Coordinates of C-alpha atoms in Angstrom, one line a residue:
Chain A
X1 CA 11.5 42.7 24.9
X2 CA 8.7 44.2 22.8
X3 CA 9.9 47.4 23.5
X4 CA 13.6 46.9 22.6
X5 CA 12.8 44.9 19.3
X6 CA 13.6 46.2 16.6
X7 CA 10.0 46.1 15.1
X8 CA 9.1 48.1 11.7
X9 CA 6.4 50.8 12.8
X10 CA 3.0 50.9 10.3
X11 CA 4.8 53.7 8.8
X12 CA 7.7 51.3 8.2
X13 CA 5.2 48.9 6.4
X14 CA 3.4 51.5 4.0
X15 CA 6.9 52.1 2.8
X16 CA 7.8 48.5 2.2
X17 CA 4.7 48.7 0.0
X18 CA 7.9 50.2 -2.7
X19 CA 8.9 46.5 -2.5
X20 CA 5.7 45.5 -4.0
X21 CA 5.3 48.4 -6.9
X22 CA 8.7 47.1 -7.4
X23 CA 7.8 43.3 -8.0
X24 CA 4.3 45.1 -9.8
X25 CA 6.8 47.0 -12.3
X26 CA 9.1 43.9 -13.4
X27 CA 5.2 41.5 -14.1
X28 CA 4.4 45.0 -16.1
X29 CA 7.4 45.5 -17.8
X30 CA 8.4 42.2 -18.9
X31 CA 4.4 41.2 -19.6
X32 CA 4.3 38.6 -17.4
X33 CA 0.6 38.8 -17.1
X34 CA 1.3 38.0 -13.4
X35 CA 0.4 41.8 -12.0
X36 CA -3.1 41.2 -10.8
X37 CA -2.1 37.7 -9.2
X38 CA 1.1 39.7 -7.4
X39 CA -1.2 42.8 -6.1
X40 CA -3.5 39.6 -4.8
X41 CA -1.1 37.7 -3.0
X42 CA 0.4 41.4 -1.5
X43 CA -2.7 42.4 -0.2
X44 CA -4.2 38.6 0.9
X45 CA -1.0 38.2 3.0
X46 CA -1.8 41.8 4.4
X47 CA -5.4 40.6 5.4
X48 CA -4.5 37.3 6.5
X49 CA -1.5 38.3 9.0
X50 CA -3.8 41.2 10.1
X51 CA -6.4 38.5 10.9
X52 CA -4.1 36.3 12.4
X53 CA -2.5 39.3 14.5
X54 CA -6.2 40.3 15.9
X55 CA -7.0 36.4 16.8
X56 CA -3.9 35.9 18.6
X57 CA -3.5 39.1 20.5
X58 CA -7.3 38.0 21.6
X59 CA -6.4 34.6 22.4
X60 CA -3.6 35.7 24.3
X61 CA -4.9 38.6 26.3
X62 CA -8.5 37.3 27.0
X63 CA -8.5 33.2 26.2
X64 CA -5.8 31.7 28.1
X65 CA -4.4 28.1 27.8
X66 CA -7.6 26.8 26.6
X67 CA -8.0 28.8 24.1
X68 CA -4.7 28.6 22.6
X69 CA -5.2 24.2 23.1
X70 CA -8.1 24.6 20.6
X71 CA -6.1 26.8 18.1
X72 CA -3.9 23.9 18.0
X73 CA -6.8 21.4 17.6
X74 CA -7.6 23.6 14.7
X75 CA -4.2 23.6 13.2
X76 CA -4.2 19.7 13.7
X77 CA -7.9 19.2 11.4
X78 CA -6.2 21.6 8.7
X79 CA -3.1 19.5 8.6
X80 CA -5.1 15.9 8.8
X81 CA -7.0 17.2 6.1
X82 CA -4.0 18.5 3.6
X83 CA -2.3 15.8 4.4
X84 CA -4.8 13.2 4.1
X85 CA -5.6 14.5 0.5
X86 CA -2.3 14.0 -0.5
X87 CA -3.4 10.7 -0.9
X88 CA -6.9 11.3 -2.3
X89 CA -7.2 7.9 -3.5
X90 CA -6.0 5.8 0.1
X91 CA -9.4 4.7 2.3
X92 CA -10.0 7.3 4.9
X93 CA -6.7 9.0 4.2
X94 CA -8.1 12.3 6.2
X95 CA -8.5 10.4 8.7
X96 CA -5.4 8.3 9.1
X97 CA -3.1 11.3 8.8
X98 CA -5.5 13.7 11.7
X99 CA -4.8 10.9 14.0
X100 CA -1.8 10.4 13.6
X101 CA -0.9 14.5 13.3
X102 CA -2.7 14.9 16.5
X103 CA -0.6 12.3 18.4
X104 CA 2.3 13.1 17.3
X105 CA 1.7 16.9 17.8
X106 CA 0.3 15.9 21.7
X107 CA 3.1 13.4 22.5
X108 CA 6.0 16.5 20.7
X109 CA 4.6 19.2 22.8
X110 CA 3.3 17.0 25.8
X111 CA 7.3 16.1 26.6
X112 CA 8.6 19.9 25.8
X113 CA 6.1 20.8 28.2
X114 CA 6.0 18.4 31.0
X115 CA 10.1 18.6 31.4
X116 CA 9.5 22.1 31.3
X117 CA 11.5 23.0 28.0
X118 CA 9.2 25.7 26.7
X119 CA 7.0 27.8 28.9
X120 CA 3.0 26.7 28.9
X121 CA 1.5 29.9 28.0
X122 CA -0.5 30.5 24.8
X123 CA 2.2 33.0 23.7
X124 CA 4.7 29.7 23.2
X125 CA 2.0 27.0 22.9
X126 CA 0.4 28.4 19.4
X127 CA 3.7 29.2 17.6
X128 CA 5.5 26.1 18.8
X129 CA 2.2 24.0 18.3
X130 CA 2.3 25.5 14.9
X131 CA 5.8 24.3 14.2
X132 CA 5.2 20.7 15.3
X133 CA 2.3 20.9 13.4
X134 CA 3.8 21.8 10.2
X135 CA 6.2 19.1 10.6
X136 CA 3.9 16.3 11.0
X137 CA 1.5 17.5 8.8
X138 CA 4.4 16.7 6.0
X139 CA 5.7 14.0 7.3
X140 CA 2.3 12.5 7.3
X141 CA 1.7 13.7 3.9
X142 CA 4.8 11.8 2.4
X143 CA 4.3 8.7 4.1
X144 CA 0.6 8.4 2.9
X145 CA 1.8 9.3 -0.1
X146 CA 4.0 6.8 -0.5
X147 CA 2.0 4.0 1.0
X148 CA -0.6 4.8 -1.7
X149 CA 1.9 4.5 -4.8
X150 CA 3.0 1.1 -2.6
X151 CA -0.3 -0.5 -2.3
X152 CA -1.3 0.3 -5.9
X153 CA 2.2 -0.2 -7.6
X154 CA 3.4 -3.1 -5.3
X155 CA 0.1 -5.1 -5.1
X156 CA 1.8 -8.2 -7.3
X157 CA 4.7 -8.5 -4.4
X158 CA 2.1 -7.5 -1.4
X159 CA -0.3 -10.3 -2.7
X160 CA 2.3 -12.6 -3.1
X161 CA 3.5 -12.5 0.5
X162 CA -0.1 -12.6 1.4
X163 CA -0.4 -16.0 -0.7
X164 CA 2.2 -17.6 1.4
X165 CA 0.0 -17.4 4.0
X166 CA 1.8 -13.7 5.8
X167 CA -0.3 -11.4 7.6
X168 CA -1.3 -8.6 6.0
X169 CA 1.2 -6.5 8.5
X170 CA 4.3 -9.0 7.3
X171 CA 3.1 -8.7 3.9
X172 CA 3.1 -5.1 4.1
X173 CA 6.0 -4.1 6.0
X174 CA 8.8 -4.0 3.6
X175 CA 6.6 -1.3 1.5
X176 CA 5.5 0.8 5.2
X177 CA 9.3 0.5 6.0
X178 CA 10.3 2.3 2.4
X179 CA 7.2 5.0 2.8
X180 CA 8.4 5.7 6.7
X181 CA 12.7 6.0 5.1
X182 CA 11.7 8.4 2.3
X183 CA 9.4 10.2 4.3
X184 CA 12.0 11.0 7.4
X185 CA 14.4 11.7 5.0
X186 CA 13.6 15.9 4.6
X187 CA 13.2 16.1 8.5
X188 CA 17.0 14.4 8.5
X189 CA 18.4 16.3 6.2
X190 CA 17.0 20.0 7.4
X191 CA 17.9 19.2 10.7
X192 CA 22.0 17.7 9.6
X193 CA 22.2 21.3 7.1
X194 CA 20.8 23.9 9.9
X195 CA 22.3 26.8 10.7
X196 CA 24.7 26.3 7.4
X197 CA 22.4 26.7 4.6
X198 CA 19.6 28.9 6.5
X199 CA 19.2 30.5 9.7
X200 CA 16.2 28.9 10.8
X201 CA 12.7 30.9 11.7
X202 CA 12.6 30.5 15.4
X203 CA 16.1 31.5 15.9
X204 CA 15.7 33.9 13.3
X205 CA 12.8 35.3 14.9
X206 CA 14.6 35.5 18.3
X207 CA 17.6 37.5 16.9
X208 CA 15.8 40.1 15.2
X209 CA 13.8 40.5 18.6
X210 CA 17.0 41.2 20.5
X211 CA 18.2 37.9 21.8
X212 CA 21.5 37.1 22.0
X213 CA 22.9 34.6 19.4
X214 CA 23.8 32.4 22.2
X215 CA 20.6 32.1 23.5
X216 CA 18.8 31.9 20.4
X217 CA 20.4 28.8 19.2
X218 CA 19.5 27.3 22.8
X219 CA 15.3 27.7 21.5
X220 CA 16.6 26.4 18.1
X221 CA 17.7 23.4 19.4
X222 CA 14.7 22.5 20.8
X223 CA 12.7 23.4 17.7
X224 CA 15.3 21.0 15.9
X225 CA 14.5 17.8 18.0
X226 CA 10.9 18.4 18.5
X227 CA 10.7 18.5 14.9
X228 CA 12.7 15.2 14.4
X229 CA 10.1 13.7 17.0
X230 CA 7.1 14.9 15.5
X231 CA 8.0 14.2 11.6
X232 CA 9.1 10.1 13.0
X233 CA 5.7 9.8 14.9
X234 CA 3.7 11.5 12.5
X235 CA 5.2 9.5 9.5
X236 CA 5.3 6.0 11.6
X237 CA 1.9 6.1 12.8
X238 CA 0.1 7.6 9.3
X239 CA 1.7 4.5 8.2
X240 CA 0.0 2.4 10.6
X241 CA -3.2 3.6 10.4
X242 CA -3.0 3.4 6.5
X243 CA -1.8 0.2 6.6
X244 CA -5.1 -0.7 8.6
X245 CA -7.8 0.9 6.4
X246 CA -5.7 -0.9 3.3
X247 CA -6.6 -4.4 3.4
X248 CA -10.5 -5.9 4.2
X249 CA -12.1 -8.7 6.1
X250 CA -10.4 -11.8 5.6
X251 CA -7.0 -10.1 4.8
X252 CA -7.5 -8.8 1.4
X253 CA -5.8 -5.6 0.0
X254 CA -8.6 -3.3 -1.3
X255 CA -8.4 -2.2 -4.8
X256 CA -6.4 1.7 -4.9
X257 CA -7.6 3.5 -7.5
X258 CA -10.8 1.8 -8.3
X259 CA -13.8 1.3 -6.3
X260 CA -14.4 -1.9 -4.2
X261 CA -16.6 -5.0 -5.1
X262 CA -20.0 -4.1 -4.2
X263 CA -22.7 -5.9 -3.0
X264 CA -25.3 -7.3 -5.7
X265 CA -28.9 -6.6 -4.8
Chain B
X1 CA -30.0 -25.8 7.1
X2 CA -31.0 -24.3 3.1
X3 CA -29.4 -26.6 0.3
X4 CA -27.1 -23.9 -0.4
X5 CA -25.5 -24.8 2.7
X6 CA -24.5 -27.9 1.2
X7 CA -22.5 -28.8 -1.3
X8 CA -23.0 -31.5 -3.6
X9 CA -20.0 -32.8 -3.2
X10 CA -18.2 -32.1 0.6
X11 CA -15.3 -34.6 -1.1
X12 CA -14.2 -32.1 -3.8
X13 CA -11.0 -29.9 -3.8
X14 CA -13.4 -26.9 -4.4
X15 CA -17.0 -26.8 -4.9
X16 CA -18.7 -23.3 -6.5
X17 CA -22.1 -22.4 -5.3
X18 CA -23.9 -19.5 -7.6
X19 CA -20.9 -17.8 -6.9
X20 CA -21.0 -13.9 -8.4
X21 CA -18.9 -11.1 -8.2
X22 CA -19.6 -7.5 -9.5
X23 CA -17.6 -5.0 -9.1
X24 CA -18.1 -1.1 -10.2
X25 CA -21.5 -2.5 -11.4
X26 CA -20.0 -4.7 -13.5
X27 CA -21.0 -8.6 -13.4
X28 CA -17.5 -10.0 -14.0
X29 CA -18.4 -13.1 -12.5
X30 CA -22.2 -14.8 -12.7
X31 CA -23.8 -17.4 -11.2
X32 CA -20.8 -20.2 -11.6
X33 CA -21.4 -23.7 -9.8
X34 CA -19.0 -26.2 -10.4
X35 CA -16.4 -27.6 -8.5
X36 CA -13.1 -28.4 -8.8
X37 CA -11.3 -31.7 -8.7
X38 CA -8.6 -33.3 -6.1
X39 CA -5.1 -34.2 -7.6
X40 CA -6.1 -32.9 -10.8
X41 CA -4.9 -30.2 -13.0
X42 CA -7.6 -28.3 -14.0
X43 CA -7.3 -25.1 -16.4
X44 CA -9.7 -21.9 -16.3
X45 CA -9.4 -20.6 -19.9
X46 CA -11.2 -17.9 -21.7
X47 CA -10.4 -14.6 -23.4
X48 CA -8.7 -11.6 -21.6
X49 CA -11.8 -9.7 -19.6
X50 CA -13.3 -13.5 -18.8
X51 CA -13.2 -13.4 -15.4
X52 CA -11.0 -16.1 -15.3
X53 CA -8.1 -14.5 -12.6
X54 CA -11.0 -13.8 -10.6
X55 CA -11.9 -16.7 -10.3
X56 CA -8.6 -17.9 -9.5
X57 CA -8.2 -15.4 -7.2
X58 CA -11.8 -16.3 -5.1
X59 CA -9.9 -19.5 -4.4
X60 CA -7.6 -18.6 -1.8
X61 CA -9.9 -15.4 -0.7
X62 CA -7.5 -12.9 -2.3
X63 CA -11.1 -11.9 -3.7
X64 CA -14.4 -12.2 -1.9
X65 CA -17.6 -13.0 -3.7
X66 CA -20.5 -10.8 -3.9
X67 CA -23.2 -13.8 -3.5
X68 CA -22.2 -17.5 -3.7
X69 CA -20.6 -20.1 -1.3
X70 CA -17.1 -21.3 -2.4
X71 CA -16.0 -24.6 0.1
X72 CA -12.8 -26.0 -0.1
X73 CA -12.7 -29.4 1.0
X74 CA -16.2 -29.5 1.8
X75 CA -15.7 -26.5 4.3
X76 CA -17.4 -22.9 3.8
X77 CA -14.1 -21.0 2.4
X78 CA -14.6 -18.4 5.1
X79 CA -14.9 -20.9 7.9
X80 CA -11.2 -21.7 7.5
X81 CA -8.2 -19.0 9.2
X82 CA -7.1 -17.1 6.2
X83 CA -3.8 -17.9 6.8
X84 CA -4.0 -21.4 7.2
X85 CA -6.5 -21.4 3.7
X86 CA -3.6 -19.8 1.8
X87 CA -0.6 -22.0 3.5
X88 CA -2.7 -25.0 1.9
X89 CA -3.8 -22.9 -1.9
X90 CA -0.4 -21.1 -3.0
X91 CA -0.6 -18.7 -5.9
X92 CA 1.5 -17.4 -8.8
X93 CA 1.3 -14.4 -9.6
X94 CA 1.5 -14.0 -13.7
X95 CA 4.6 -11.7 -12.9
X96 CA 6.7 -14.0 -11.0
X97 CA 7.7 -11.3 -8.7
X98 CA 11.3 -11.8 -6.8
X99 CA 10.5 -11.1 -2.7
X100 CA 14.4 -11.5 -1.4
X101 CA 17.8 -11.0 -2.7
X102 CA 18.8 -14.0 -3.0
X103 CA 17.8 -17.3 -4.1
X104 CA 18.2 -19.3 -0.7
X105 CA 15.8 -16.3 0.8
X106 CA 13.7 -16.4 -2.2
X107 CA 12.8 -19.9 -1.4
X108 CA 12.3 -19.9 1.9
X109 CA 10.4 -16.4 2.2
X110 CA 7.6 -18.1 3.4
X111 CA 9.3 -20.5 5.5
X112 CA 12.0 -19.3 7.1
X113 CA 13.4 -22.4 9.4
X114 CA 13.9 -24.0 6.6
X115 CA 17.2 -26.3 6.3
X116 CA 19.3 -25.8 3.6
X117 CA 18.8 -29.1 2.2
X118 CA 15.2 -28.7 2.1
X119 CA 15.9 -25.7 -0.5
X120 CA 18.0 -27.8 -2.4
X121 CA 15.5 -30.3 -2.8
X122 CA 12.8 -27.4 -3.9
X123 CA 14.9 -26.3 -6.2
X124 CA 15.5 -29.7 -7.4
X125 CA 11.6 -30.0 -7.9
X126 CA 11.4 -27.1 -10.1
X127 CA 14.3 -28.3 -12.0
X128 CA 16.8 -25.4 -11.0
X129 CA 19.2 -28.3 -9.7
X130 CA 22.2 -25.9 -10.3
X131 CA 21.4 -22.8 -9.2
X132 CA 23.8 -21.6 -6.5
X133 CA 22.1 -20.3 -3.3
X134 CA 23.5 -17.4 -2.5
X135 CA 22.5 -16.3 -6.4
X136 CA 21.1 -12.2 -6.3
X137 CA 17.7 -12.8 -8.0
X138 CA 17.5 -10.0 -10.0
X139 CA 19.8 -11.6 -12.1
X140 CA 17.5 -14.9 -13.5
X141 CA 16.1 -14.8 -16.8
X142 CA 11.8 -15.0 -16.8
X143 CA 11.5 -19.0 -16.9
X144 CA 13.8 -19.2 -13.9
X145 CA 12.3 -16.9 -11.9
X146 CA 8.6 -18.4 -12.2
X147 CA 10.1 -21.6 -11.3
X148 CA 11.6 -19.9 -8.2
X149 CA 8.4 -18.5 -7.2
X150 CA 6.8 -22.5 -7.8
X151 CA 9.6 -23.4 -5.5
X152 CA 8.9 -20.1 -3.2
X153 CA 5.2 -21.4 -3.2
X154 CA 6.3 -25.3 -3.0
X155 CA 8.1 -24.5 0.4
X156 CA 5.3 -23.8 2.6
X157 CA 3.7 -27.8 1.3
X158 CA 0.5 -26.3 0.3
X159 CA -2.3 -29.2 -1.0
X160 CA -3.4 -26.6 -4.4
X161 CA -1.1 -24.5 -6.2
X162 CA -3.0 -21.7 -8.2
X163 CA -0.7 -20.8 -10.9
X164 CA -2.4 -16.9 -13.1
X165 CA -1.0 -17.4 -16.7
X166 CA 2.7 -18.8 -15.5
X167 CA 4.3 -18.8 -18.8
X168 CA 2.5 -16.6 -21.1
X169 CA 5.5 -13.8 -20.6
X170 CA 7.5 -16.6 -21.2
X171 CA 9.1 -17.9 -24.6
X172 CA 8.4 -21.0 -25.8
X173 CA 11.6 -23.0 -24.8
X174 CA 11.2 -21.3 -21.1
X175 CA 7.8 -22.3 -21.1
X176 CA 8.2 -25.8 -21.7
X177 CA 10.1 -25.7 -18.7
X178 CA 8.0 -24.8 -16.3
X179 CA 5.1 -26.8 -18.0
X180 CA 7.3 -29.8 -17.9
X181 CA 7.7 -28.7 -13.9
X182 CA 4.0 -28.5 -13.5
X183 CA 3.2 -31.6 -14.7
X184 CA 5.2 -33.5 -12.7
X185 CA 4.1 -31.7 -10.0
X186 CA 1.0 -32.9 -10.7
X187 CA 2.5 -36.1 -11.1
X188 CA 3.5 -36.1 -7.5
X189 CA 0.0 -35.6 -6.0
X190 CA 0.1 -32.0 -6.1
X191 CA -3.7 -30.4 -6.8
X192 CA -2.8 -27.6 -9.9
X193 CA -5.6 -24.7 -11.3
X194 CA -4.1 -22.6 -14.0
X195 CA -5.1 -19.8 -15.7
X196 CA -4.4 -19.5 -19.4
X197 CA -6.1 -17.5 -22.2
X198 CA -4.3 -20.3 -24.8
X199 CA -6.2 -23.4 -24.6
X200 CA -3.4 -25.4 -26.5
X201 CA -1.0 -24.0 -23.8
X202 CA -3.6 -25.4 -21.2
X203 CA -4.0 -28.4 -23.1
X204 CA -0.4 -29.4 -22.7
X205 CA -0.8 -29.4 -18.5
X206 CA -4.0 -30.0 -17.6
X207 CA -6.5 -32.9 -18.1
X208 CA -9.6 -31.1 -17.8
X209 CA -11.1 -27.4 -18.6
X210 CA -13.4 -24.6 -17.6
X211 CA -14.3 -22.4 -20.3
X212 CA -15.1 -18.5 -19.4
X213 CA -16.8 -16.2 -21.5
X214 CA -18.0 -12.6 -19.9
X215 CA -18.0 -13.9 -16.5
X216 CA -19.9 -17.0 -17.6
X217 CA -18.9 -20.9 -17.4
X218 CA -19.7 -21.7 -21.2
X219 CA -18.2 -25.0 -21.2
X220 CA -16.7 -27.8 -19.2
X221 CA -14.8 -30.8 -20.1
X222 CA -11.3 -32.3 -21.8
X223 CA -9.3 -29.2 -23.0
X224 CA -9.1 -30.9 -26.1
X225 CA -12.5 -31.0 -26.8
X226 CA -14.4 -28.1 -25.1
X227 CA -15.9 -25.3 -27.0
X228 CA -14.0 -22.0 -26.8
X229 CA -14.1 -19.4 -29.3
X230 CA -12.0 -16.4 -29.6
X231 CA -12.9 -13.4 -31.2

């Protein structure tokens, strides 16, 4: 395949460098002040992907499965801790959303691979990993989000379920319900529009590399409905785990936004 | 056993042992023993930044103390299933939030086998004889959503209802109402505490007052008579 692809050669990519003088001249021209943040960006994304390129053709030629398995881990502590700090002010927001990023992620990828839908080799594990990833990495980010403005906003109608004597999960559930809707609702609506707004990556990816349409869309599908799976676990179980660290001993719902009561003496 | 083990009083509704709560290193609560009253309705009042909600809200362990023993009924507070605790001490909420759509599922939010006569008869307690059941409840005016949510709390027969400032986003007409509701629930046998920064307002319900000042019981007695200054 690599061989047939129709890659750009390093020759290719110092001429793209035009594209850049061309973004560098319209910052210049128009004053933008924006020039040394563009020729940053350019040459970061250079560095980075040149990184990335070195790691992963090392991972793949010399550190096998395993390797590949603790990339992922990585990508999983990255995403628990973006996500988590979406909701800065939620108790041990990092590390509801890591756990529930890195179940989601190893139940997503622990079907694809068992029924055999996607090859287990580090050259699909990390880019597909990365994908599921991604997706519950957001998903998780909305929801805690959510369940943070709930508990804070909502703490009038939470405590006045709890006064009737619910548990704190029945006094709770309308607002995890709403935080688990409005957080599904991009992976919904990206996966009812594809193909007809964008050509998504993977398929995208596989095109340019000399697949056939037909067989492009096939991977795509996949990608599609392991995203749907990872975005509803991710979201329902950072919901869960928030929902735990929000209410105290004797069913109490901690102050958001303000520090506990702490002890005198 | 130490004597802070045991209260004074094991008869009383609620008895207060040095009870303290600080919170951000603030004292918003210190050292309050009293106790509170069976069948009574007995009014916390103070200005806002008192400590008086607090308070309110250490009764049915919506807040935990920082030092202190609270019993209810001569029990340690905590000894009791939360659940159970709060199923016998309801609360309103200042806000009177709506929970359900509609005023049948308002009602019985808590209490969900409940007949349909039985929410007729709440409603009749708090006075909202004619409201139709299936009525959305976004639609009732302030007064008649408080007495919903006295109703809403009424429906799950607790012993103590803890009512936080129930009329004061009231007007005065509404607020009549529902203190003319409260006192015959108190009428009835029902144990009341309110919380009220107007101590004519608490006059008119209650037969007996606890004066807060900066987290500090400053006085005690008939609201009529107690000292309470505003600044």
């Amino acid at each position: 395949m690599g061989e047939t692809a129709n890659i750009p050669s390093w020759l290719g990519v110092a001429a793209s460098v035009l594209l850049v003088l061309l973004a560098l001249s319209v910052s210049v021209r128009y004053r933008l002040g924006l020039t040394r943040e563009l020729a940053v960006a350019a040459v970061r994304a250079f560095v980075q992907l040149l990184a990335v390129g070195a790691l992963l053709l090392i991972v793949f030629e010399r550190g096998g499965l395993l390797a590949a398995f603790g990339w992922l881990a990585i990508m999983v502590v990255i995403g628990g801790f973006v996500a988590g700090r979406r909701a800065a002010q939620l108790p041990r927001g990092v590390h509801s959303a890591m756990a529930a990023i890195a179940i989601a992620v190893g139940v997503t990828l622990g079907v694809l691979l068992a029924f055999r839908v996607v090859a287990a080799t580090p050259e699909v594990v990390i880019p597909v990993g990365g994908m599921v990833v991604s997706g519950a990495m957001a998903a998780s980010a909305l929801t805690l989000r959510r369940v943070q403005e709930s508990a804070r906003d909502q703490r009038e109608r939470v405590e006045a379920r709890l006064s009737l004597g619910l548990t704190t999960a029945e006094a709770f559930a309308p607002e995890e319900r709403e935080a688990v809707r409005t957080a599904l609702i991009p992976a919904i609506d990206s996966t009812k529009v594809v193909g007809l707004i964008s050509l998504p990556g993977a398929m995208t990816g596989l095109i340019l590399a000399g697949v056939a349409p037909l067989d492009a869309i096939r991977y795509q599908i996949v990608v599609m409905y392991m995203l749907l799976s990872a975005a509803s676990l991710a979201s329902f179980l950072s919901a869960k785990f928030a929902h735990r660290s929000l209410f105290a001993d004797g069913a109490r719902l901690v102050p958001i936004g303000a520090s506990p009561v702490t002890m005198v003496r | 056993m130490s004597p802070l083990d045991q209260p004074q009083a094991p008869t009383e509704l609620f008895t207060l042992v040095d009870v303290c709560v600080v919170r951000d290193g603030k004292q918003v609560l210190s050292h309050i023993t009293d106790h509170f009253h069976e069948g009574h309705a007995t009014a916390l009042v103070g200005p806002s930044g008192s400590g008086k909600s607090t308070l309110l809200r250490l009764l049915n362990r919506l807040e935990k103390p920082t030092s202190g023993r609270i019993y209810f009924q001569g029990a340690p507070l905590e000894n009791l299933d939360v659940h159970i605790l709060r199923r016998r001490v309801g609360l309103v909420g200042q806000q009177a939030v709506m929970l359900a759509a509609t005023v049948e599922q308002e009602v019985s939010y808590g209490s969900p086998d409940l007949s349909e006569a039985a929410v007729r008869h709440l409603l009749s307690r708090v006075k909202l004889d004619d409201l139709p059941l299936d009525q959305s409840t976004a639609a009732l005016s302030g007064g008649e959503r408080q007495r919903l949510a006295l109703a809403r709390a009424l429906a799950v027969d607790p012993q103590v209802l803890l009512l936080d400032e129930p009329t004061s986003s009231l007007d005065t007409k509404a607020a009549e109402a529902v203190d003319q509701v409260i006192k015959d629930l108190v009428h009835e046998g029902l144990s009341v505490v309110l919380v009220s920064h107007d101590l004519d307002r608490a006059a008119a319900v209650t037969d007996d007052a606890l004066v807060l000042d900066k987290g500090t019981l400053v006085d005690r007695g008939d609201p009529r008579s107690v000292r309470y200054l505003v600044e």
